[in-house]
Coordinates of C-alpha atoms in Angstrom, one line a residue:
X1 CA 168.0 163.8 -24.9
X2 CA 166.5 166.4 -22.6
X3 CA 164.9 165.3 -19.4
X4 CA 163.5 168.7 -18.3
X5 CA 162.3 172.0 -19.8
X6 CA 165.2 173.8 -18.2
X7 CA 167.7 171.6 -20.1
X8 CA 165.9 172.4 -23.3
X9 CA 166.1 176.1 -22.6
X10 CA 169.8 176.0 -21.8
X11 CA 170.4 174.1 -25.0
X12 CA 168.2 176.5 -27.0
X13 CA 170.1 179.5 -25.6
X14 CA 173.5 177.9 -26.5
X15 CA 172.3 177.0 -30.0
X16 CA 171.2 180.6 -30.7
X17 CA 174.7 181.8 -29.7
X18 CA 176.8 179.6 -32.0
X19 CA 177.1 176.8 -34.5
X20 CA 177.3 174.1 -32.7
X21 CA 181.6 152.7 -38.5
X22 CA 184.7 152.1 -37.7
X23 CA 184.5 151.1 -41.4
X24 CA 181.8 149.8 -43.7
X25 CA 183.1 147.5 -46.5
X26 CA 180.5 146.7 -49.2
X27 CA 181.1 144.6 -52.3
X28 CA 181.7 141.1 -51.1
X29 CA 180.8 142.1 -47.5
X30 CA 178.7 144.7 -45.6
X31 CA 180.4 145.4 -42.3
X32 CA 179.0 147.3 -39.3
X33 CA 180.7 148.2 -36.1
X34 CA 179.6 145.9 -33.2
X35 CA 179.6 148.6 -30.6
X36 CA 177.4 151.2 -32.4
X37 CA 176.9 154.7 -31.2
X38 CA 178.5 155.3 -27.8
X39 CA 176.2 158.2 -27.1
X40 CA 173.1 156.1 -26.5
X41 CA 172.5 152.8 -24.8
X42 CA 170.1 150.5 -26.5
X43 CA 168.5 147.8 -24.5
X44 CA 167.6 145.7 -27.5
X45 CA 171.3 145.3 -28.4
X46 CA 172.1 143.6 -25.1
X47 CA 171.6 140.0 -26.4
X48 CA 173.7 136.9 -26.1
X49 CA 174.6 137.1 -29.7
X50 CA 175.9 140.6 -29.6
X51 CA 177.9 139.9 -26.4
X52 CA 179.5 137.0 -28.1
X53 CA 180.3 139.2 -31.1
X54 CA 181.9 141.8 -28.9
X55 CA 184.3 139.1 -27.7
X56 CA 185.0 138.0 -31.3
X57 CA 183.4 134.6 -30.5
X58 CA 181.3 133.0 -33.1
X59 CA 179.4 129.7 -33.7
X60 CA 181.7 127.1 -35.1
X61 CA 179.9 126.8 -38.5
X62 CA 179.8 130.5 -39.3
X63 CA 183.4 131.2 -40.2
X64 CA 184.1 128.0 -42.1
X65 CA 181.0 128.0 -44.2
X66 CA 181.4 131.7 -45.2
X67 CA 185.1 131.7 -46.0
X68 CA 184.6 130.3 -49.5
X69 CA 181.9 132.9 -50.3
X70 CA 184.3 135.7 -49.5
X71 CA 187.0 134.1 -51.7
X72 CA 189.4 134.1 -48.9
X73 CA 189.8 130.4 -48.5
X74 CA 189.8 128.2 -45.3
X75 CA 193.4 128.9 -44.6
X76 CA 192.4 132.3 -43.3
X77 CA 189.9 130.9 -40.8
X78 CA 190.8 130.3 -37.2
X79 CA 190.0 127.1 -35.4
X80 CA 186.9 128.3 -33.4
X81 CA 187.4 125.5 -31.0
X82 CA 190.2 127.6 -29.5
X83 CA 187.5 130.0 -28.2
X84 CA 189.6 132.9 -29.3
X85 CA 188.7 136.3 -27.7
X86 CA 190.0 139.6 -29.1
X87 CA 189.8 143.1 -27.9
X88 CA 186.7 145.1 -29.0
X89 CA 188.7 147.4 -31.3
X90 CA 190.0 144.3 -33.2
X91 CA 186.5 142.9 -34.0
X92 CA 183.9 143.7 -36.7
X93 CA 180.5 142.2 -37.1
X94 CA 179.5 141.7 -40.7
X95 CA 177.1 139.9 -43.1
X96 CA 177.5 138.4 -46.5
X97 CA 174.9 137.3 -49.0
X98 CA 174.6 133.5 -49.5
X99 CA 174.8 132.0 -53.0
X100 CA 171.2 132.4 -53.8
X101 CA 171.4 136.1 -52.9
X102 CA 168.1 136.0 -51.0
X103 CA 169.4 135.8 -47.4
X104 CA 172.5 136.8 -45.5
X105 CA 174.6 135.2 -42.8
X106 CA 176.6 136.8 -40.0
X107 CA 180.4 136.5 -39.8
X108 CA 183.1 137.9 -37.5
X109 CA 185.9 139.8 -39.1
X110 CA 189.1 140.2 -37.2
X111 CA 192.9 140.0 -37.7
X112 CA 192.7 136.3 -36.9
X113 CA 189.6 135.3 -38.9
X114 CA 189.8 137.2 -42.2
X115 CA 193.2 139.0 -42.2
X116 CA 193.0 140.4 -45.7
X117 CA 189.5 141.8 -45.2
X118 CA 190.5 143.2 -41.8
X119 CA 193.5 144.9 -43.4
X120 CA 191.2 146.7 -45.8
X121 CA 188.9 147.7 -43.0
X122 CA 191.6 148.9 -40.7
X123 CA 193.3 150.9 -43.4
X124 CA 190.1 152.8 -44.1
X125 CA 189.4 153.3 -40.4
X126 CA 192.8 154.9 -39.9
X127 CA 192.1 157.4 -42.7
X128 CA 192.1 160.9 -41.3
X129 CA 188.7 162.6 -41.2
X130 CA 188.3 166.3 -42.1
X131 CA 186.3 168.7 -39.9
X132 CA 182.6 168.0 -39.9
X133 CA 180.5 168.7 -42.1
X134 CA 183.1 169.2 -44.8
X135 CA 183.4 166.7 -47.7
X136 CA 186.8 165.0 -48.1
X137 CA 188.7 166.5 -51.2
X138 CA 189.3 163.0 -52.7
X139 CA 185.5 162.4 -52.7
X140 CA 185.0 165.5 -54.8
X141 CA 186.4 163.7 -57.9
X142 CA 184.2 160.7 -57.6
X143 CA 180.7 160.5 -59.0
X144 CA 178.3 158.7 -56.6
X145 CA 174.6 159.1 -57.5
X146 CA 171.9 158.7 -54.9
X147 CA 168.6 157.7 -56.5
X148 CA 165.4 158.8 -54.8
X149 CA 162.2 156.7 -54.8
X150 CA 158.8 157.4 -53.2
X151 CA 155.7 155.2 -53.4
X152 CA 155.8 151.7 -54.9
X153 CA 152.3 150.5 -55.9
X154 CA 150.6 148.5 -58.6
X155 CA 148.9 151.5 -60.2
X156 CA 150.6 154.9 -60.4
X157 CA 148.8 157.9 -59.0
X158 CA 151.4 160.6 -59.8
X159 CA 154.3 160.6 -62.3
X160 CA 157.0 159.8 -59.8
X161 CA 155.3 156.7 -58.5
X162 CA 156.9 153.4 -59.5
X163 CA 155.2 150.0 -60.0
X164 CA 156.7 146.8 -58.5
X165 CA 157.5 145.6 -62.1
X166 CA 159.3 148.9 -62.9
X167 CA 161.3 148.7 -59.7
X168 CA 162.5 145.1 -60.4
X169 CA 163.4 146.2 -63.9
X170 CA 165.6 148.9 -62.3
X171 CA 167.2 146.3 -60.1
X172 CA 167.8 144.1 -63.1
X173 CA 169.4 147.0 -64.9
X174 CA 171.6 147.7 -62.0
X175 CA 172.7 144.1 -62.0
X176 CA 173.3 143.9 -65.8
X177 CA 175.3 147.1 -65.9
X178 CA 177.6 146.0 -63.1
X179 CA 176.5 148.8 -60.8
X180 CA 177.2 148.4 -57.1
X181 CA 174.5 149.6 -54.6
X182 CA 176.3 150.6 -51.4
X183 CA 175.2 151.3 -47.9
X184 CA 174.8 154.9 -46.7
X185 CA 177.4 154.1 -44.0
X186 CA 180.0 153.4 -46.7
X187 CA 179.0 156.6 -48.5
X188 CA 179.6 158.5 -45.3
X189 CA 183.1 157.0 -44.9
X190 CA 183.8 157.9 -48.5
X191 CA 182.6 161.5 -48.2
X192 CA 184.1 162.1 -44.7
X193 CA 187.4 160.2 -45.0
X194 CA 187.9 159.6 -48.7
X195 CA 187.6 155.8 -48.4
X196 CA 187.6 154.3 -51.9
X197 CA 184.3 152.8 -53.1
X198 CA 183.6 149.7 -55.2
X199 CA 183.2 149.9 -58.9
X200 CA 180.3 151.9 -60.2
X201 CA 178.7 152.8 -56.8
X202 CA 175.2 154.0 -56.3
X203 CA 172.9 154.5 -53.3
X204 CA 169.2 153.6 -53.3
X205 CA 166.9 155.8 -51.1
X206 CA 163.2 155.4 -50.4
X207 CA 161.3 158.3 -48.9
X208 CA 158.2 158.7 -46.6
X209 CA 157.5 155.1 -45.3
X210 CA 154.9 153.8 -47.7
X211 CA 153.4 150.3 -47.2
X212 CA 154.9 149.4 -50.6
X213 CA 158.3 149.7 -49.1
X214 CA 157.8 146.7 -47.0
X215 CA 155.5 144.8 -49.4
X216 CA 157.6 145.3 -52.6
X217 CA 160.9 147.0 -52.0
X218 CA 162.2 145.0 -49.0
X219 CA 161.7 141.6 -50.7
X220 CA 163.6 142.8 -53.8
X221 CA 166.4 144.2 -51.7
X222 CA 166.8 140.7 -50.1
X223 CA 166.5 139.0 -53.5
X224 CA 169.2 141.0 -55.1
X225 CA 171.3 141.7 -52.0
X226 CA 171.1 145.5 -52.4
X227 CA 171.4 147.9 -49.4
X228 CA 169.2 151.0 -49.2
X229 CA 168.2 153.8 -46.9
X230 CA 164.6 154.5 -45.9
X231 CA 163.6 157.9 -44.8
X232 CA 160.5 157.8 -42.6
X233 CA 158.4 160.4 -40.7
X234 CA 156.8 159.5 -37.4
X235 CA 153.1 160.4 -38.1
X236 CA 153.2 158.3 -41.2
X237 CA 153.5 155.3 -39.0
X238 CA 150.0 156.0 -37.6
X239 CA 148.5 154.8 -40.8
X240 CA 146.2 157.8 -41.1
X241 CA 147.5 159.3 -44.3
X242 CA 145.8 158.9 -47.7
X243 CA 148.3 156.3 -48.9
X244 CA 149.4 153.0 -47.4
X245 CA 152.0 153.2 -44.6
X246 CA 154.5 151.0 -42.9
X247 CA 153.7 149.7 -39.4
X248 CA 156.1 149.9 -36.5
X249 CA 156.4 146.1 -36.6
X250 CA 157.4 146.1 -40.3
X251 CA 159.8 149.0 -39.8
X252 CA 161.4 147.2 -36.9
X253 CA 161.8 144.1 -38.9
X254 CA 163.4 146.0 -41.7
X255 CA 165.7 148.0 -39.4
X256 CA 167.1 144.8 -38.0
X257 CA 168.3 143.7 -41.5
X258 CA 171.9 144.9 -42.3
X259 CA 170.7 145.8 -45.8
X260 CA 168.4 148.5 -44.4
X261 CA 169.3 151.9 -42.9
X262 CA 166.5 154.0 -41.3
X263 CA 166.7 157.8 -41.5
X264 CA 164.5 160.3 -39.8
X265 CA 162.2 162.3 -42.1
X266 CA 160.8 164.5 -39.3
X267 CA 157.7 164.1 -37.2
X268 CA 154.9 165.5 -39.5
X269 CA 156.8 166.0 -42.8
X270 CA 156.3 169.8 -43.0
X271 CA 156.7 171.0 -46.5
X272 CA 159.2 173.7 -45.6
X273 CA 161.3 173.4 -42.5
X274 CA 162.6 177.0 -43.1
X275 CA 159.2 178.4 -42.1
X276 CA 159.2 176.7 -38.7
X277 CA 160.0 178.2 -35.3
X278 CA 162.9 176.9 -33.2
X279 CA 160.5 175.0 -31.0
X280 CA 159.0 173.3 -34.0
X281 CA 162.4 172.5 -35.5
X282 CA 163.3 170.9 -32.2
X283 CA 160.4 168.6 -32.5
X284 CA 160.8 167.8 -36.2
X285 CA 164.5 167.3 -36.1
X286 CA 165.6 166.2 -32.6
X287 CA 162.4 164.6 -31.2
X288 CA 161.9 162.6 -34.4
X289 CA 165.4 161.1 -34.0
X290 CA 164.8 160.2 -30.3
X291 CA 161.4 158.7 -31.2
X292 CA 162.8 156.4 -33.9
X293 CA 165.8 155.4 -31.6
X294 CA 163.4 154.5 -28.8
X295 CA 160.9 152.6 -30.9
X296 CA 163.5 150.8 -33.0
X297 CA 166.3 150.4 -30.6
X298 CA 168.9 151.5 -33.0
X299 CA 170.9 154.7 -33.5
X300 CA 169.5 157.1 -36.2
X301 CA 172.5 158.8 -37.9
X302 CA 170.9 160.3 -41.0
X303 CA 168.2 162.9 -41.7
X304 CA 166.3 163.7 -44.9
X305 CA 164.8 167.2 -45.4
X306 CA 161.2 167.1 -46.6
X307 CA 161.0 168.3 -50.2
X308 CA 164.7 169.1 -49.9
X309 CA 164.1 172.5 -48.3
X310 CA 166.6 173.8 -45.7
X311 CA 168.7 176.8 -44.9
X312 CA 171.6 177.6 -42.5
X313 CA 169.3 177.6 -39.4
X314 CA 167.8 174.2 -40.3
X315 CA 171.2 172.8 -41.0
X316 CA 172.3 174.1 -37.6
X317 CA 169.5 172.2 -35.9
X318 CA 170.4 169.1 -37.9
X319 CA 174.0 169.3 -36.7
X320 CA 172.9 169.9 -33.1
X321 CA 170.8 166.8 -33.2
X322 CA 173.9 164.7 -33.9
X323 CA 173.1 163.5 -37.4
X324 CA 176.1 162.4 -39.4
X325 CA 174.7 163.3 -42.8
X326 CA 171.5 164.8 -44.3
X327 CA 169.9 164.1 -47.7
X328 CA 168.3 166.7 -49.8
X329 CA 166.9 167.1 -53.3
X330 CA 166.6 169.8 -55.9
X331 CA 164.6 169.3 -59.1
X332 CA 166.5 172.1 -60.8
X333 CA 170.0 170.9 -59.9
X334 CA 170.5 167.2 -59.4
X335 CA 174.1 166.5 -58.3
X336 CA 176.4 163.6 -57.3
X337 CA 177.0 163.2 -53.6
X338 CA 180.6 164.5 -53.8
X339 CA 179.4 167.7 -55.5
X340 CA 177.2 168.6 -52.6
X341 CA 178.1 171.7 -50.5
X342 CA 178.7 169.6 -47.3
X343 CA 177.5 166.5 -45.4
X344 CA 174.4 168.2 -44.3
X345 CA 173.1 168.9 -47.8
X346 CA 173.7 165.8 -49.9
X347 CA 172.1 166.0 -53.3
X348 CA 170.1 163.2 -55.0
X349 CA 168.7 162.2 -58.4
X350 CA 165.1 161.3 -59.1
X351 CA 164.6 157.6 -59.9
X352 CA 163.8 158.4 -63.5
X353 CA 167.4 159.4 -64.1
X354 CA 168.7 155.9 -63.2
X355 CA 169.5 154.7 -66.8
X356 CA 171.0 158.1 -67.7
X357 CA 173.1 159.0 -64.7
X358 CA 174.2 155.6 -63.5
X359 CA 176.5 155.3 -66.5
X360 CA 178.6 158.0 -65.0
X361 CA 178.9 156.3 -61.5
X362 CA 182.5 156.1 -60.4
X363 CA 183.8 155.5 -56.9
X364 CA 187.2 157.4 -57.3
X365 CA 190.7 156.2 -57.7
X366 CA 191.9 153.2 -55.6
X367 CA 193.2 153.8 -52.1
X368 CA 196.9 154.2 -51.2
X369 CA 199.1 151.2 -51.8
X370 CA 200.2 150.2 -48.3
X371 CA 203.8 149.3 -49.2
X372 CA 204.3 152.4 -51.3
X373 CA 204.8 150.2 -54.4
X374 CA 203.5 150.4 -57.9
X375 CA 200.7 148.9 -59.9
X376 CA 201.2 148.7 -63.7
X377 CA 198.3 146.3 -64.2
X378 CA 195.3 148.7 -64.2
X379 CA 193.2 149.3 -67.3
X380 CA 193.9 152.6 -69.0
X381 CA 191.0 155.1 -68.6
X382 CA 190.4 158.8 -69.2
X383 CA 188.5 161.1 -66.8
X384 CA 187.6 164.8 -66.6
X385 CA 187.8 166.5 -63.2
X386 CA 186.9 170.0 -62.0
X387 CA 188.6 170.8 -58.7
X388 CA 188.9 174.3 -57.2
X389 CA 187.4 175.7 -60.4
X390 CA 190.0 174.2 -62.6
X391 CA 189.2 171.6 -65.3
X392 CA 191.7 168.8 -65.8
X393 CA 191.8 165.8 -68.0
X394 CA 193.6 162.8 -66.5
X395 CA 194.5 159.4 -68.0
X396 CA 195.5 156.7 -65.6
X397 CA 196.6 153.0 -65.7
X398 CA 198.8 150.9 -67.8
X399 CA 202.6 150.9 -67.7
X400 CA 204.6 154.2 -68.1
X401 CA 207.3 154.8 -70.6
X402 CA 208.7 157.5 -72.9
X403 CA 209.3 158.0 -76.6
X404 CA 212.1 160.3 -77.9
X405 CA 211.2 161.0 -81.5
X406 CA 213.8 161.9 -84.3
X407 CA 212.2 165.3 -84.7
X408 CA 209.3 167.4 -83.5
X409 CA 205.7 166.2 -84.1
X410 CA 202.2 166.4 -82.8
X411 CA 201.8 163.9 -79.9
X412 CA 199.3 161.6 -81.8
X413 CA 201.9 161.3 -84.6
X414 CA 204.6 160.2 -82.2
X415 CA 202.6 157.4 -80.7
X416 CA 201.1 156.2 -84.1
X417 CA 202.2 152.7 -84.9
X418 CA 203.2 152.0 -81.2
X419 CA 201.3 150.1 -78.5
X420 CA 200.9 153.4 -76.5
X421 CA 197.3 154.2 -75.7
X422 CA 197.9 157.6 -74.3
X423 CA 200.7 160.3 -74.2
X424 CA 201.4 163.7 -72.9
X425 CA 204.2 166.0 -74.0
X426 CA 207.3 165.4 -72.0
X427 CA 210.6 167.1 -71.2
X428 CA 212.0 170.5 -72.3
X429 CA 213.7 170.6 -75.6
X430 CA 215.9 173.0 -77.6
X431 CA 214.0 175.6 -79.6
X432 CA 217.1 176.5 -81.7
X433 CA 216.0 174.5 -84.7
X434 CA 212.4 173.6 -85.8
X435 CA 213.4 170.0 -86.6
X436 CA 215.6 169.5 -83.6
X437 CA 215.0 166.6 -81.1
X438 CA 217.8 167.9 -78.8
X439 CA 216.6 167.8 -75.2
X440 CA 217.5 169.9 -72.2
X441 CA 219.3 167.5 -69.9
X442 CA 220.0 163.8 -70.3
X443 CA 217.4 161.5 -71.9
X444 CA 216.9 157.8 -72.7
X445 CA 213.8 156.1 -74.0
X446 CA 212.7 152.4 -73.9
X447 CA 216.2 151.1 -73.2
X448 CA 217.7 152.8 -76.2
X449 CA 220.7 155.1 -76.4
X450 CA 221.5 157.2 -73.4
X451 CA 222.0 160.8 -74.6
X452 CA 223.9 163.1 -72.2
X453 CA 222.7 166.6 -71.6
X454 CA 224.7 169.7 -72.6
X455 CA 227.4 170.1 -70.0
X456 CA 227.0 173.8 -69.8
X457 CA 223.2 173.6 -69.4
X458 CA 223.1 170.7 -66.9
X459 CA 224.1 172.7 -63.8
X460 CA 221.0 174.9 -64.3
X461 CA 218.8 171.8 -63.8
X462 CA 220.3 170.8 -60.4
X463 CA 217.5 169.9 -58.0
X464 CA 214.9 169.3 -60.6
X465 CA 213.3 165.9 -60.7
X466 CA 215.2 163.2 -62.7
X467 CA 212.6 160.7 -63.8
X468 CA 213.7 157.1 -63.9
X469 CA 211.5 154.3 -65.2
X470 CA 211.9 150.5 -65.1
X471 CA 209.4 147.7 -65.8
X472 CA 208.6 147.5 -62.1
X473 CA 208.9 151.0 -60.6
X474 CA 209.3 154.7 -61.1
X475 CA 211.8 156.9 -59.2
X476 CA 212.1 160.7 -58.9
X477 CA 215.4 161.9 -57.6
X478 CA 216.9 165.4 -57.5
X479 CA 219.1 165.9 -60.6
X480 CA 222.8 166.4 -59.9
X481 CA 224.8 167.5 -63.0
X482 CA 228.0 166.1 -61.6
X483 CA 226.7 162.5 -61.3
X484 CA 223.7 162.1 -63.6
X485 CA 225.1 162.7 -67.0
X486 CA 226.4 159.2 -67.7
X487 CA 224.5 156.0 -68.1
X488 CA 226.6 154.2 -65.4
X489 CA 225.7 156.8 -62.8
X490 CA 222.0 156.9 -63.7
X491 CA 221.8 153.1 -63.6
X492 CA 223.4 153.4 -60.2
X493 CA 220.2 154.9 -58.9
X494 CA 218.5 151.5 -59.4
X495 CA 218.1 150.3 -55.8
X496 CA 217.3 146.7 -56.7
X497 CA 219.4 146.2 -59.9
X498 CA 216.3 146.6 -62.2
X499 CA 217.3 147.9 -65.6
X500 CA 216.4 151.6 -66.0
X501 CA 214.7 151.9 -69.5
X502 CA 213.7 155.6 -69.5
X503 CA 215.2 158.8 -68.0
X504 CA 214.7 162.5 -68.4
X505 CA 214.6 165.7 -66.4
X506 CA 211.2 167.2 -65.5
X507 CA 210.4 170.8 -64.9
X508 CA 209.6 170.6 -61.2
X509 CA 207.8 168.6 -58.5
X510 CA 204.2 169.6 -58.2
X511 CA 203.6 167.0 -55.5
X512 CA 206.3 165.3 -53.6
X513 CA 205.7 162.5 -51.1
X514 CA 202.0 163.3 -51.2
X515 CA 202.5 167.0 -50.4
X516 CA 201.8 169.9 -52.8
X517 CA 205.0 172.0 -53.2
X518 CA 205.4 175.5 -52.0
X519 CA 206.1 178.7 -53.9
X520 CA 209.7 178.6 -52.8
X521 CA 210.3 175.0 -54.1
X522 CA 210.1 176.2 -57.7
X523 CA 213.1 178.4 -57.5
X524 CA 213.9 180.2 -60.7
X525 CA 211.6 178.1 -62.9
X526 CA 210.3 180.4 -65.7
X527 CA 206.8 181.7 -65.2
X528 CA 205.8 178.9 -62.7
X529 CA 203.5 181.4 -60.9
X530 CA 201.7 182.5 -64.1
X531 CA 198.4 180.8 -65.1
X532 CA 199.0 178.7 -68.2
X533 CA 197.9 175.4 -69.7
X534 CA 200.1 172.8 -68.0
X535 CA 201.1 169.2 -68.6
X536 CA 202.0 166.8 -65.8
X537 CA 202.5 163.2 -65.0
X538 CA 203.2 161.1 -61.9
X539 CA 202.3 158.2 -59.7
X540 CA 199.1 158.1 -57.7
X541 CA 198.9 156.8 -54.1
X542 CA 197.5 153.6 -55.5
X543 CA 200.8 153.0 -57.4
X544 CA 199.4 153.5 -60.9
X545 CA 200.8 156.0 -63.3
X546 CA 198.8 159.1 -64.4
X547 CA 199.3 161.7 -67.1
X548 CA 197.2 164.8 -67.8
X549 CA 196.8 168.4 -68.7
X550 CA 194.9 171.4 -67.3
X551 CA 192.1 172.4 -69.6
X552 CA 192.1 175.8 -67.9
X553 CA 195.2 178.1 -67.3
X554 CA 196.5 177.5 -63.8
X555 CA 199.7 178.3 -61.9
X556 CA 202.1 175.6 -60.7
X557 CA 201.3 176.1 -57.0
X558 CA 197.5 175.7 -57.4
X559 CA 198.0 172.8 -59.8
X560 CA 200.1 171.0 -57.2
X561 CA 197.3 171.5 -54.6
X562 CA 194.7 170.1 -57.0
X563 CA 196.8 167.0 -57.8
X564 CA 197.4 166.4 -54.1
X565 CA 193.6 166.4 -53.7
X566 CA 193.4 163.8 -56.6
X567 CA 195.7 161.6 -54.6
X568 CA 199.0 161.9 -56.4
X569 CA 201.9 160.5 -54.5
X570 CA 204.4 162.3 -56.8
X571 CA 203.5 164.6 -59.7
X572 CA 206.0 166.2 -62.1
X573 CA 205.4 169.2 -64.3
X574 CA 206.3 168.7 -67.9
X575 CA 206.8 171.2 -70.8
X576 CA 203.8 173.4 -70.7
X577 CA 202.3 176.5 -72.2
X578 CA 202.2 176.2 -76.0
X579 CA 203.6 172.6 -75.8
X580 CA 200.8 171.3 -73.6
X581 CA 199.5 168.2 -75.4
X582 CA 197.5 165.1 -74.6
X583 CA 196.5 162.2 -76.8
X584 CA 194.2 159.2 -76.1
X585 CA 193.6 156.2 -78.3
X586 CA 195.4 157.9 -81.2
X587 CA 193.6 161.3 -81.0
X588 CA 194.4 164.6 -79.6
X589 CA 192.1 165.5 -76.7
X590 CA 193.0 169.2 -76.3
X591 CA 190.9 171.9 -78.0
X592 CA 193.8 173.7 -79.8
X593 CA 196.8 172.8 -81.9
X594 CA 199.8 172.6 -79.7
X595 CA 203.4 173.2 -80.6
X596 CA 205.1 170.1 -82.0
X597 CA 207.4 168.3 -79.5
X598 CA 210.1 165.6 -79.7
X599 CA 209.5 163.8 -76.4
X600 CA 206.4 162.3 -74.7
X601 CA 205.5 160.3 -71.6
X602 CA 203.3 157.4 -72.6
X603 CA 201.0 154.8 -71.1
X604 CA 201.3 151.3 -72.5
X605 CA 198.6 148.8 -71.9
X606 CA 199.3 146.3 -69.1
X607 CA 200.8 143.1 -70.3
X608 CA 197.6 141.2 -69.7
X609 CA 195.7 143.6 -71.9
X610 CA 198.3 143.3 -74.7
X611 CA 198.1 139.5 -74.6
X612 CA 194.3 139.7 -74.7
X613 CA 194.2 141.9 -77.8
X614 CA 196.8 139.9 -79.6
X615 CA 195.1 136.5 -79.3

């Protein structure tokens, strides 16, 4: 990086004055960018095979033999005899595990070869990044644990050592529980861009560069097809430490495998980087990176703090070195990756927590539906979130609908005896009589009677969201008292002739077209700016319906900002305050007794789930 002492002095002076791949798809495929890091040229990459990959040219047998393994079918595979060449930006180099899971084979992913897979990759690559080193808001809600291992050897010497038999037992547990080990590249895309992850994602990390990593870990990774990151320090490679060490030849072999990512763990593994001078930090953080890049011929994008110890100055050096992410550890506070302060201080769990923490692994809600459509086929599930200090409970999936009861009841009572798995209190209702089911504004539920709203009250609802539900879609339109108080006019809002089965007027938009709403948009809505328990429902960017409540008091503006971060495409505030209610699987899930209500928004199981349960 620095060719002379003067360059280093200029850099050091600047540093003291201020702070200063395309896509990785893992599941069926692990993809890496063919052009790597533009900041460094690597002689070892200049091979015939890579040159061919850059032109999207591949041996004839590769694409045809791998298509079935990807589940894409031969119809998506080009005739390689055409010697098709594509631009560099339209080409990805990837690998897939073969049927026995022990080896991998290279493929070329492009719009012509694997169009569906390319569409996924290109969508993710177009996702907007947020300023480095911040973590994307949507990744805050996910729960991705990184598990940290050290030495693997036949007989333990300290409590955190792991035997080869225990390690394979861990890998079998991962397999049996349906967990998905992901690459650190994919984790970076998730944390930086909000790219959705596969189901139950975890990351495996191995520190220090012990000989057991090559002898025991690497063969198991190939056997199970699991990716992992290895954090190695330079002097460990000399083989002069008390325990066994990797050799440069072994490390180079591992680094060439797409399942393996190498991270720098400094030069000498000092116990506390915070105690070092700037000159020493330059060596440990920057020179270590350059050493590994020169010896291995690959870019080193990740750093791991020895014993997890760092401060603002150490992070500044890590940023200056050009690392994309840095792993840490804290025995007193083990956290999921998305809960970390930023990309340069990513938390991890000790390997002993695998069977406990892995059960919580969750990769976040699905990504945006490209056509802006709807998905009413998802399994219904409930999750707690804490965003911007506010606790929420959100239930997603299934098919949305409403129930208009004949009087006022607790929400679990309203859905009792129905197929609804979840419900949240719905539209505003008249408080004149305790047993009244009279609503504010027009209402219709499940294709039943359309009940017009009170003609004198309706004009006060103008501009509020009129919710329209069919079997295929949901629509939110500004209510107009002059045209939306008859069934004929409401049905006229159906753009494709689909029968509207449910209609009601919500309190206000919290999120509209993926944008949280401003203070001014709430108009004269009563107490919208006051922190209260609040109920909401809407459609996520993935097209699935979501209902939920805030477990903490929150004002409408902040709630909209939180729901935008959760990925809502549209979110509607429902009757809140004392009415705020939520039920799941027949039970109330709020910690108080709400006011009885006559109207609820419900989630019915997808048709496939209903058929399964009624067999």
